[in-house]
């Protein structure tokens, strides 16, 4: 299964046709200085002068050569740096995906536009082959909230979408899997710390197969010391530089991204080879660079071992991680307390390559496996692309359903409004709800149950023919009620409660229900999804670390509705749904067919 892997940069292109099963490179390609008069390229061993050409021109010239050398690929895998919150897995590319990649450019201004340009050019040249975007951020979609969040005020976080994403995900994923394979253990049984040390550097805590911490954050600037990037820095330093040195955002950007890190510390080079050589000759600044680099990495490893409650393997990858015995040696000093013991001879002699990607570095009695791993992002992209192409029918389902979470609320009759708020009182709209004509009101009531009461429960408008109080299971236990799970409007023989308003109280004989989960949709949506009114379906919800499939979901079709699935707060909490989540109908075969089954739920009623 040959896959074409492409990594389009702003002025360069790297690629390869790879047999996804064996990892064998059938042919490689590279192009440099695109957008200048001196663009050049290599296809296999062939050198070419491209002249004045851009990304599209280069692909136009090179792809036919690749196809004639290796045949038509089954798919094209594109490296895309930033997938934002939306892309948490490899994704088949269509126009909307491409637009979304463009829209994420503000988060990765140097990379996403170039990646998207590469995708566009390749799509136009190979339109009949599936194209897949593999995102650097996707592996870290499983970061728990505590690891994703910065300690900033909520309004600032929300206004600017500030959160930690993490990068180098493809490399960390590949590296962790190589470790598990080398140990002949299931990755789901291992706690692995992967250290990607190239020009950019990041570490990742891979707990039982999932990324739970990583050192890069909202941008690739956070974390370890890198070739030219500072990594972690007291934010107060930025304030000081702004105030005392008058640096603006661009100047800080240049300082922190291009003049810091190993280059800044050493004053000479961003290349670890130069730094090691000069340090050996006694250059103090280069010695310091080496010390800071390895000290910070060691701290990170210790922190990740603490975050995971232990560590089974530590792996080094990337140009420095694979090649620098000195960096590995210095980093692993003092980690004996974790049970990590380096075999100095094995470390010195370690050589890794695409064909033999793993070298063991640990002593026999080391409790922690230590390894150097050849970084092979291209192969991981080929693997993920091939897997997606093979399962294309199952996952090619762009038909997602937005999810809304309903907090506890109350619907009232005209008469009930009179009793609770005073005769002739008109409900005051507070904000419109997603379903047309419905609105949340300013008015709030207290629900009184046999055990306890809940205050401040919002009334929803407009008025209805029967009162209805919708609560979650947790509310029900709290109030001491036994409410049935019902469709909205179906309150006959349900439980009662007392409502207290500013003008009076009202005893309801019935009306308290736990709303059955449901999807509102228009007849057009129903046609698109291949479902009918009152069908019962399953909906899979993808959320970071708490994926959940909900059964017993009722389809409700009306031209008045807008497509939306409604869950209550208990259900949303179980899946850690906060906002902006979507679900998909569970698919069993081509294009996500629904599971239309008679459920016990209907029979029980
Ligand atoms: P990128 O992050 O750009 O993909 P690489 O992973 O290729 O970069 O890493 C490049 C870095 O690896 C170089 O800057 C250099 O510092 C380091 N490196 C390569 N070989 C060695 C070596 N033998 N010893 C120490 N460092 C090395």
Coordinates of C-alpha atoms and ligand atoms in Angstrom, one line a residue, residues 14 168 196-201 227 262 270-274 276 317-325 327 375 377, ligand 1:
X14 CA 9.8 17.2 1.6
X168 CA 5.5 17.2 17.5
X196 CA 11.8 14.9 20.8
X197 CA 15.1 16.9 20.5
X198 CA 15.7 18.5 17.1
X199 CA 15.8 22.1 16.2
X200 CA 12.5 22.3 18.0
X201 CA 12.3 20.3 21.2
X227 CA 17.9 25.6 18.9
X262 CA 21.1 27.2 22.3
X270 CA 22.1 26.6 17.4
X271 CA 23.6 23.3 16.4
X272 CA 24.3 20.9 19.3
X273 CA 27.3 19.4 17.4
X274 CA 29.1 22.8 17.4
X276 CA 29.4 20.0 22.2
X317 CA 14.4 11.1 19.4
X318 CA 15.1 13.9 16.9
X319 CA 18.5 14.9 15.6
X320 CA 19.9 15.5 19.1
X321 CA 18.0 12.7 20.9
X322 CA 19.1 10.1 18.3
X323 CA 22.7 11.3 18.0
X324 CA 24.0 13.0 21.1
X325 CA 25.3 10.5 23.6
X327 CA 23.0 15.0 26.0
X375 CA 12.4 9.9 14.3
X377 CA 7.3 11.3 11.1
Ligands
LIG1 P1 14.4 19.4 12.9 O1 13.8 19.7 14.2 O2 14.7 20.6 12.1 O3 13.8 18.2 12.2 P2 16.5 17.5 13.5 O4 15.6 16.6 14.2 O5 17.1 17.0 12.2 O6 15.9 18.9 13.2 O7 17.7 17.9 14.5 C1 18.6 18.8 14.1 C2 19.6 19.0 15.2 O8 20.1 17.8 15.6 C3 20.8 19.8 14.7 O9 20.5 21.2 14.9 C4 21.9 19.3 15.7 O10 21.9 20.2 16.8 C5 21.4 18.0 16.2 N1 22.3 16.9 15.8 C6 22.4 16.2 14.7 N2 23.4 15.3 14.8 C7 24.0 15.4 16.0 C8 25.1 14.8 16.7 N3 25.8 13.8 16.1 N4 25.4 15.2 17.9 C9 24.7 16.2 18.5 N5 23.7 16.8 17.9 C10 23.3 16.5 16.7

